[in-house]
PDB file of C-alpha atoms in Angstrom:
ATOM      1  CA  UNK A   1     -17.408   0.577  -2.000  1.00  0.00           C
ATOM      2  CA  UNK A   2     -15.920   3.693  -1.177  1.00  0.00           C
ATOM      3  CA  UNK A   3     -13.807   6.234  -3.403  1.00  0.00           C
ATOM      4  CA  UNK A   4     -10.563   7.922  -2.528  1.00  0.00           C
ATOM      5  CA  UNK A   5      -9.028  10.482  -4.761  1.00  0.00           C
ATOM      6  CA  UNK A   6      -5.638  12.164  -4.802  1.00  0.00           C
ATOM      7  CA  UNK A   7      -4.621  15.544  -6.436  1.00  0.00           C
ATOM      8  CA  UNK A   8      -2.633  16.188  -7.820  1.00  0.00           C
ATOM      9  CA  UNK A   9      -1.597  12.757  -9.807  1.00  0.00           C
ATOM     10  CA  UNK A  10       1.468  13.740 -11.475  1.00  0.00           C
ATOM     11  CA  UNK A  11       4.025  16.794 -10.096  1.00  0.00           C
ATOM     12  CA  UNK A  12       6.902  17.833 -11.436  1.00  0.00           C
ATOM     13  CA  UNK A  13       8.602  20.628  -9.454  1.00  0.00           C
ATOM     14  CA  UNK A  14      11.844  22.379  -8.924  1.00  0.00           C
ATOM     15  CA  UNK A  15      14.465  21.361  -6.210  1.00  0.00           C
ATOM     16  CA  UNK A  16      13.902  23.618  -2.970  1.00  0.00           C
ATOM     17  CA  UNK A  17      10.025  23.742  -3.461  1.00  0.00           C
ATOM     18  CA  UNK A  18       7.534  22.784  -1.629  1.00  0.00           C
ATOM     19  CA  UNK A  19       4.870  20.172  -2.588  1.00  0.00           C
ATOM     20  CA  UNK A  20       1.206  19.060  -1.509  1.00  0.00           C
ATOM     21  CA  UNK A  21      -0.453  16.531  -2.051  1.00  0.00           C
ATOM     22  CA  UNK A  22      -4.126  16.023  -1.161  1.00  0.00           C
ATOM     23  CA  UNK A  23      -5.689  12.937  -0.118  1.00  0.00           C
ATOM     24  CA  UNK A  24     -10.143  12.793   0.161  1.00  0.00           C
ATOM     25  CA  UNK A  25     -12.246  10.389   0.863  1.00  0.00           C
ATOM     26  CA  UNK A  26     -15.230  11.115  -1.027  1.00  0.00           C
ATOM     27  CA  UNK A  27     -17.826   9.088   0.162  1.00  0.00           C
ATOM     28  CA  UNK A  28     -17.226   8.612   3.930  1.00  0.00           C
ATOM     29  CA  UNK A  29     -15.804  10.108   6.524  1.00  0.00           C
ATOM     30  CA  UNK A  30     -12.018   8.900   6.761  1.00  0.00           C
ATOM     31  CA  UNK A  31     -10.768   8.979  10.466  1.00  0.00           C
ATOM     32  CA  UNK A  32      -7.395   7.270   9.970  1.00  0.00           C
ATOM     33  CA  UNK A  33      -5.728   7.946   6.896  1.00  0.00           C
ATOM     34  CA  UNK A  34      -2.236   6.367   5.899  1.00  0.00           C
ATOM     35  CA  UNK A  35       0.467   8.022   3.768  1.00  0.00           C
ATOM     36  CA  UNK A  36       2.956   5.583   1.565  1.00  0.00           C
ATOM     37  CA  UNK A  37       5.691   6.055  -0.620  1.00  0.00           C
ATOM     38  CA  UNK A  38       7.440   3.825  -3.305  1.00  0.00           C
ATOM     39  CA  UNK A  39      10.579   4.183  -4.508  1.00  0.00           C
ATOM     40  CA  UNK A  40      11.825   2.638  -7.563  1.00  0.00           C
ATOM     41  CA  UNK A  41      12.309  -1.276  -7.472  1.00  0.00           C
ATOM     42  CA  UNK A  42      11.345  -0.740  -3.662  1.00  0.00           C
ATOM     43  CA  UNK A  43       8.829  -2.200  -1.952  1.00  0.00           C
ATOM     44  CA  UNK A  44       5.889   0.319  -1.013  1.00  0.00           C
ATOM     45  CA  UNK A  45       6.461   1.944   2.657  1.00  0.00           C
ATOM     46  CA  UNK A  46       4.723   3.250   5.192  1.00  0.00           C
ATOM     47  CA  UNK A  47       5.324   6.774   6.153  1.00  0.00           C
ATOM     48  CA  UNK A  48       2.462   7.807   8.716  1.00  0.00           C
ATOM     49  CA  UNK A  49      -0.654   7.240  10.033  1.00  0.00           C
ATOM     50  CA  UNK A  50      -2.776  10.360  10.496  1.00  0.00           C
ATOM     51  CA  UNK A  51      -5.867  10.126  12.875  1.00  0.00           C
ATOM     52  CA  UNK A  52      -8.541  13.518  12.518  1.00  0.00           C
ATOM     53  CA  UNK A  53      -7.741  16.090  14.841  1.00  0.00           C
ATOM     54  CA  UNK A  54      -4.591  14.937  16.031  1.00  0.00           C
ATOM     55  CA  UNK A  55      -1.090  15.020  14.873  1.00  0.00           C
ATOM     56  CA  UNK A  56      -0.104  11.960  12.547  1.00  0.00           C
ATOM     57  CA  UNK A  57       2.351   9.089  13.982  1.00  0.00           C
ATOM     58  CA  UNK A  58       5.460   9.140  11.516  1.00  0.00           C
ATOM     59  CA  UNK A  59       7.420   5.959  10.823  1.00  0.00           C
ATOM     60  CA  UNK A  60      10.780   5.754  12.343  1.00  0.00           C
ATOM     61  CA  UNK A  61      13.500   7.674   9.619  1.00  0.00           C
ATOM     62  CA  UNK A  62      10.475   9.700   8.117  1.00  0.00           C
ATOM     63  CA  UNK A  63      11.502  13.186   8.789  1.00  0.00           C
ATOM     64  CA  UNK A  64       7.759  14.906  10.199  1.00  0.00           C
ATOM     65  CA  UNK A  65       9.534  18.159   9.678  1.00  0.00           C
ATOM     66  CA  UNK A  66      10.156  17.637   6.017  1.00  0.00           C
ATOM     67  CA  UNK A  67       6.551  15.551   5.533  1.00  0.00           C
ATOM     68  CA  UNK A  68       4.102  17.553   7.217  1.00  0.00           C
ATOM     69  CA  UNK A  69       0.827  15.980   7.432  1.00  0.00           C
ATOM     70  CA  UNK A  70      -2.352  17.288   8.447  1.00  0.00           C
ATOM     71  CA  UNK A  71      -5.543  15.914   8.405  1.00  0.00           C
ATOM     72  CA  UNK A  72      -8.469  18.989   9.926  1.00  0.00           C
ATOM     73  CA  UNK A  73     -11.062  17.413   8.552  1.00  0.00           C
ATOM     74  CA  UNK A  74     -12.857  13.971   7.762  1.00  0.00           C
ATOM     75  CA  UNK A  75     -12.455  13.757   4.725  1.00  0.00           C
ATOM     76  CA  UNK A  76      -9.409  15.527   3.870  1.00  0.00           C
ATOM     77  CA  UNK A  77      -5.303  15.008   4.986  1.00  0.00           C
ATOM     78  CA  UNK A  78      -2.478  16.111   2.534  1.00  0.00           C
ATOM     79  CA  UNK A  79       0.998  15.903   2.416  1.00  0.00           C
ATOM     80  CA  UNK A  80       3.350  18.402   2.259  1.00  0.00           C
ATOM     81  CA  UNK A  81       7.042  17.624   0.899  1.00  0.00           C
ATOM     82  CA  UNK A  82       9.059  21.017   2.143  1.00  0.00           C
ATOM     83  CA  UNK A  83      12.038  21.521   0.615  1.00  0.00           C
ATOM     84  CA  UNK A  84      11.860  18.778  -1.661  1.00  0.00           C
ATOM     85  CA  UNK A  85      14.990  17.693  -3.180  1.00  0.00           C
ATOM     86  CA  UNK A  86      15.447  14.688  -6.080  1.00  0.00           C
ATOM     87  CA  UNK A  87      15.860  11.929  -3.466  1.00  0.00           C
ATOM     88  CA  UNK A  88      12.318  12.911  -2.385  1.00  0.00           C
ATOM     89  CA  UNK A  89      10.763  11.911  -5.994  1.00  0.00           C
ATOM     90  CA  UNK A  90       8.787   8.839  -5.184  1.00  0.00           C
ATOM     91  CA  UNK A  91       5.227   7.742  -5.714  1.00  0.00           C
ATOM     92  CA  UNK A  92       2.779   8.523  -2.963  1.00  0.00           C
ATOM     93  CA  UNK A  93      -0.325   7.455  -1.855  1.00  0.00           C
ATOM     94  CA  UNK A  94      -2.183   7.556   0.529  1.00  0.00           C
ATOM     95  CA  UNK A  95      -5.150   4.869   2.164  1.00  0.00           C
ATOM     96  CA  UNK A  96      -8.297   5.886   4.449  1.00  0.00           C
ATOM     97  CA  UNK A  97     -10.232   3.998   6.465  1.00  0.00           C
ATOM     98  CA  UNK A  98     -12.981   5.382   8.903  1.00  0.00           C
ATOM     99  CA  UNK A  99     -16.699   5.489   9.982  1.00  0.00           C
ATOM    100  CA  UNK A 100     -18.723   2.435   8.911  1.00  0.00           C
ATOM    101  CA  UNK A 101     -15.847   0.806   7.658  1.00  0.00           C
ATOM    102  CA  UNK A 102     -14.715  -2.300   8.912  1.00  0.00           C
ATOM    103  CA  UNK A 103     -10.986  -2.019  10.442  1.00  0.00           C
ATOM    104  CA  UNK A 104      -9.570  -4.743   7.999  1.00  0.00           C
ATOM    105  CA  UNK A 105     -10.734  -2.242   4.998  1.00  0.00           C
ATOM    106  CA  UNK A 106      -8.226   0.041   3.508  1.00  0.00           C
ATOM    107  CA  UNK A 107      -8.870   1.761   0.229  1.00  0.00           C
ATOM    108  CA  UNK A 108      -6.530   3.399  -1.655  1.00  0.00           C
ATOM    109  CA  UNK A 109      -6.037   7.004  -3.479  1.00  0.00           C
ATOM    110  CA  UNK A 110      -4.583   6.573  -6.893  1.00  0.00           C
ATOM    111  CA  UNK A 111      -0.900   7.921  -6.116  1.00  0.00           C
ATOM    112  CA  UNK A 112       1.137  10.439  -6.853  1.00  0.00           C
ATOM    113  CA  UNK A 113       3.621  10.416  -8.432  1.00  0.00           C
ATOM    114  CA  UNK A 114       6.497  13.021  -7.493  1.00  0.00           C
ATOM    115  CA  UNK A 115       9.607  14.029  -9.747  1.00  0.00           C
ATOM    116  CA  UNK A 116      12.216  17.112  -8.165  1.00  0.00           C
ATOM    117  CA  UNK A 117      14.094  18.167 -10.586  1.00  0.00           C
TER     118      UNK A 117
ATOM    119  CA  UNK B   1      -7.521  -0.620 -16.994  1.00  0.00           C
ATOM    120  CA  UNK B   2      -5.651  -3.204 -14.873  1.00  0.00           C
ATOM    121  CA  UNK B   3      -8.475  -5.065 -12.400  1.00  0.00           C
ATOM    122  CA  UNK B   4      -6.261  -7.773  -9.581  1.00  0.00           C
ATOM    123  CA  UNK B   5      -8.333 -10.382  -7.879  1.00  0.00           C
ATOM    124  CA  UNK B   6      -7.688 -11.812  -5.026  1.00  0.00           C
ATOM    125  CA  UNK B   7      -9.357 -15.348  -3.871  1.00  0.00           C
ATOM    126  CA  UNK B   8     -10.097 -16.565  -1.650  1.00  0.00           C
ATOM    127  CA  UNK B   9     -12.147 -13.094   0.255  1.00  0.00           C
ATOM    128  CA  UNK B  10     -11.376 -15.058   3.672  1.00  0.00           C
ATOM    129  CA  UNK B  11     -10.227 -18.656   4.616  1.00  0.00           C
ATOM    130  CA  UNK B  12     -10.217 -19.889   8.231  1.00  0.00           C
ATOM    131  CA  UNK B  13      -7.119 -22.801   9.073  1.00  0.00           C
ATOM    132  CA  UNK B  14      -6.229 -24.634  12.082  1.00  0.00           C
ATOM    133  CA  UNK B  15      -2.447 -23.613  13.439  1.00  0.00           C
ATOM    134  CA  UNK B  16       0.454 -25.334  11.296  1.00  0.00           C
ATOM    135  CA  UNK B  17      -1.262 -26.000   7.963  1.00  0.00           C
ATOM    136  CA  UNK B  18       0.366 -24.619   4.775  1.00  0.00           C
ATOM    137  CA  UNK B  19      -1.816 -22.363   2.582  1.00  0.00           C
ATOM    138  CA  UNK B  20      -1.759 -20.563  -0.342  1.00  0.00           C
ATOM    139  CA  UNK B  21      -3.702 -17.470  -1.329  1.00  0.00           C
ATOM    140  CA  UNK B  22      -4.054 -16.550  -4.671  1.00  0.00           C
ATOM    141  CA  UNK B  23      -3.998 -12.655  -6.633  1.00  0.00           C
ATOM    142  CA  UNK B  24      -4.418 -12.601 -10.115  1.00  0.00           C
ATOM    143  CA  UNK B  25      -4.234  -9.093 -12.777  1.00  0.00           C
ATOM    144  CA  UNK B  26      -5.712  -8.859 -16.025  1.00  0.00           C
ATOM    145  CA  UNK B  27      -2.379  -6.852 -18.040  1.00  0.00           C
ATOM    146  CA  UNK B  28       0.632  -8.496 -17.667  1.00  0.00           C
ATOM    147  CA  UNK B  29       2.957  -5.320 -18.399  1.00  0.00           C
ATOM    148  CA  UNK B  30       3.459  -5.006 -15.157  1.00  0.00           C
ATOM    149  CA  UNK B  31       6.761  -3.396 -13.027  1.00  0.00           C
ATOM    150  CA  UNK B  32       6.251  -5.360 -10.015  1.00  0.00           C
ATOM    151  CA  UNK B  33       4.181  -6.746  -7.621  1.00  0.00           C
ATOM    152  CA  UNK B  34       3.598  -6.582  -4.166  1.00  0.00           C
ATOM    153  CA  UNK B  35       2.137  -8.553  -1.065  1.00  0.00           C
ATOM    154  CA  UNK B  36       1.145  -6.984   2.695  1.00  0.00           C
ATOM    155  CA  UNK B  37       0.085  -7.753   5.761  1.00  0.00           C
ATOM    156  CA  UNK B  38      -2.744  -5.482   6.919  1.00  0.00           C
ATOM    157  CA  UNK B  39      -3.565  -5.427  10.799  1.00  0.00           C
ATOM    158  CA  UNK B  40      -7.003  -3.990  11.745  1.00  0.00           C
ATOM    159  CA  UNK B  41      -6.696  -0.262  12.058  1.00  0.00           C
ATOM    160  CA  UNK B  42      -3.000  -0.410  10.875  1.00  0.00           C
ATOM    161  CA  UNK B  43      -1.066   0.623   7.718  1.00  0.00           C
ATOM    162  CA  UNK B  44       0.127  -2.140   5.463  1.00  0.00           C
ATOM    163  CA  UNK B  45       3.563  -3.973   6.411  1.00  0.00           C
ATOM    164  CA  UNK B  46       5.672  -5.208   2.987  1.00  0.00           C
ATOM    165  CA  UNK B  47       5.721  -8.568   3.483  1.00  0.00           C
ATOM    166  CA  UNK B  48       7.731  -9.404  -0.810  1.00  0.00           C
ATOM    167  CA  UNK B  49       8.426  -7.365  -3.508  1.00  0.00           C
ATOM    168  CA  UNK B  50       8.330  -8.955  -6.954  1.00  0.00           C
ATOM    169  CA  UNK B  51      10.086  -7.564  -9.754  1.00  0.00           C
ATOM    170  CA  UNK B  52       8.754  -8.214 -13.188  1.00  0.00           C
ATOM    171  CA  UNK B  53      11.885  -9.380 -14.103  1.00  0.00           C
ATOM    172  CA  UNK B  54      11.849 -12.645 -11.457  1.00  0.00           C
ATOM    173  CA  UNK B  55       9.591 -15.754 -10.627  1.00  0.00           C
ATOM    174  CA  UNK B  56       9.230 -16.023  -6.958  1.00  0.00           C
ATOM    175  CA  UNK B  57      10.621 -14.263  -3.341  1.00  0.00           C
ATOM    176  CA  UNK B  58      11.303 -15.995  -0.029  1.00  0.00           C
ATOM    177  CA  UNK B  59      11.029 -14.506   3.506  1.00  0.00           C
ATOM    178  CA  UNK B  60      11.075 -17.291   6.200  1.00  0.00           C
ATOM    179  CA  UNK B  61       8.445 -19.096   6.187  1.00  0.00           C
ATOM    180  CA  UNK B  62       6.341 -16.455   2.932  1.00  0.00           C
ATOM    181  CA  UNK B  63       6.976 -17.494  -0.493  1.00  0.00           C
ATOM    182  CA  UNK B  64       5.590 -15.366  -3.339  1.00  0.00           C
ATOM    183  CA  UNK B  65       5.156 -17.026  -6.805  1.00  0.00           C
ATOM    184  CA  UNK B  66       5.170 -14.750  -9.586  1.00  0.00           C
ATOM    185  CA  UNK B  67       3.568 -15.909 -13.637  1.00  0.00           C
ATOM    186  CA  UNK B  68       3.153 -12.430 -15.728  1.00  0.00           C
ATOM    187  CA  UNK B  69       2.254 -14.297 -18.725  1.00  0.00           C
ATOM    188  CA  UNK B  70      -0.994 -16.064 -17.133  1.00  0.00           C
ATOM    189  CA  UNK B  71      -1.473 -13.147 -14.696  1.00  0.00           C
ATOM    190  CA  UNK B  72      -0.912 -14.802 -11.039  1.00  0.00           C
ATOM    191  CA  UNK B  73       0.690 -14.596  -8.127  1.00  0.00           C
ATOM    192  CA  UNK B  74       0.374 -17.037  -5.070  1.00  0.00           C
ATOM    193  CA  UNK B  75       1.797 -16.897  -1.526  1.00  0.00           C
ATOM    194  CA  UNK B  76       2.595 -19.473   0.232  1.00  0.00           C
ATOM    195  CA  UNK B  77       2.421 -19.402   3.907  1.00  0.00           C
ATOM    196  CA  UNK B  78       4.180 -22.515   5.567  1.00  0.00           C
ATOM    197  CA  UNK B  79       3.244 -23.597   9.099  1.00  0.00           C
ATOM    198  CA  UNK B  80       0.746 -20.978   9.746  1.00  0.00           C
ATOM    199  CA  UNK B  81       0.075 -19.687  13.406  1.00  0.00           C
ATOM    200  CA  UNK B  82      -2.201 -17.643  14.985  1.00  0.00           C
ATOM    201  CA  UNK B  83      -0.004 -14.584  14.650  1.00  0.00           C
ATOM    202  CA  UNK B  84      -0.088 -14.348  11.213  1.00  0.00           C
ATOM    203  CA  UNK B  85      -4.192 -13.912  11.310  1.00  0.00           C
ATOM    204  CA  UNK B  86      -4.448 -10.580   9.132  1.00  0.00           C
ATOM    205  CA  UNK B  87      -5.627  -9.249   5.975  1.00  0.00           C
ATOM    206  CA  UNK B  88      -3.227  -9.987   3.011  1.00  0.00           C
ATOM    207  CA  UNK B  89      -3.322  -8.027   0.336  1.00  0.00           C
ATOM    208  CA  UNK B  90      -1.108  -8.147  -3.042  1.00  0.00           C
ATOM    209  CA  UNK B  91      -0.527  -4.645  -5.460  1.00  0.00           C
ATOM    210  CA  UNK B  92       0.370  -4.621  -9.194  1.00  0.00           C
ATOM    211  CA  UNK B  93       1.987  -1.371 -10.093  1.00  0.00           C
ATOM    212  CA  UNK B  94       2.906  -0.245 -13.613  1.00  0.00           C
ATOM    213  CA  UNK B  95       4.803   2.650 -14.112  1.00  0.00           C
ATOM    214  CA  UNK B  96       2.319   5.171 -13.651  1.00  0.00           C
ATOM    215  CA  UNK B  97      -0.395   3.558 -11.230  1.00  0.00           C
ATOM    216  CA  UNK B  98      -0.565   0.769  -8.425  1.00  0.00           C
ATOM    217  CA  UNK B  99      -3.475  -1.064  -7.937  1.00  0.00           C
ATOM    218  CA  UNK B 100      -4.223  -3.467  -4.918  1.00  0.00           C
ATOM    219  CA  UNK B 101      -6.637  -6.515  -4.649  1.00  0.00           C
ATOM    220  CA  UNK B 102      -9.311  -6.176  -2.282  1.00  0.00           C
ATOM    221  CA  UNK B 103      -7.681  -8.989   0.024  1.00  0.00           C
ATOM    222  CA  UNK B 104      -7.976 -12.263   1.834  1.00  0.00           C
ATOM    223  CA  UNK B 105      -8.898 -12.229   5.324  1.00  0.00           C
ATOM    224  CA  UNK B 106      -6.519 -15.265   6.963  1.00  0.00           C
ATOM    225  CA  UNK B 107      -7.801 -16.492  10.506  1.00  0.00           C
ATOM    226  CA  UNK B 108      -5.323 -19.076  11.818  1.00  0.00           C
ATOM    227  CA  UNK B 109      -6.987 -21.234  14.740  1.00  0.00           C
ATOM    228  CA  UNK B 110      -4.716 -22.177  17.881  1.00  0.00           C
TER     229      UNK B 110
END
């Protein structure tokens, strides 16, 4: 299998800060990464799609200036809420998928989950 | 620790047959539950959202089953074509984790 971890797991921050969340693939090398969120009662969306080295595809309404995403290395992309306000609190997570993986195989982080107080 | 199953790992059909793939969780207390459609190389699309609360969800031809008490969850895919040839997948979530089945791999044959 293959392990994906997210940090942190749980934030609870003050509205007007600024957030990250990091997303590692610990046992391959993730070129495509995915960033979700999941608001409550909602279905879980897609935000982005983040490819290594080059700047990650938001989905349409996702502000990229508000969710800045970067992903510099294999095995590492984070998230970074700027700003963050209450609407923003959500559970995120994020998905890899990369070298020696087959293209149907996603596997998951644990989530985040985000409260703005 | 909640563990979801899905079965079968792949299934091959010919175009217009009805199908049914199966997910199944080992805790009950669940919030919701989820399917997707996963394209290769793509993120996951939301195909129906389950809340604990009800038994099933319709979207056109998808119909999601929902049993917390014996831990399943079926969809139904009516009339299959070769467009909906993907990787389904189906997520529990409580209210502190989610946690997706590895998925079944649907080829639908013109």
């Amino acid at each position: 299998g293959a392990v994906v971890s997210q940090h942190p797991s749980r934030v609870i921050c003050k509205s007007g800060t600024s957030v990250k969340i990091e997303c590692r693939s610990l046992d391959f090398q993730a070129t495509t990464m995915f960033w979700y969120r999941q608001f409550p009662k909602q279905s879980l969306m897609l935000m982005a799609t983040s490819n290594e080295g080059s700047k990650a595809t938001y989905e349409q309404g996702v502000e990229k200036d508000k969710f800045l995403i970067n992903h510099a290395s294999l095995t590492l992309s984070t998230l970074t809420v700027t700003s963050a306000h209450p609407e923003d609190s959500s559970f995120y997570i994020c998905s890899a998928t990369g070298q020696g993986k087959s293209l149907d195989e996603q596997f998951f982080g644990p989530g985040t989950r985000l409260t703005v107080l | 620790k909640q563990e979801v199953t899905q079965i079968p790992a792949a299934l091959s059909v010919p175009e217009g047959e009805n199908l049914v793939l199966n997910c199944s969780f080992t805790d009950s207390a669940i919030y919701n539950l989820q399917w997707f459609r996963q394209d290769p190389g793509k993120g996951l699309t939301s195909l129906l959202l389950i809340q604990s609360s009800q038994r099933e969800q319709t979207s056109g031809r998808l119909n999601a089953s929902l049993d917390k008490s014996s831990g399943r969850s079926t969809l139904y895919i009516a009339a299959s074509q070769p467009g909906d040839s993907a990787t389904y997948l189906c997520a529990v979530s409580d209210n502190n984790d989610m946690r997706f089945g590895a998925g079944t791999r649907l080829t639908v044959k013109p």
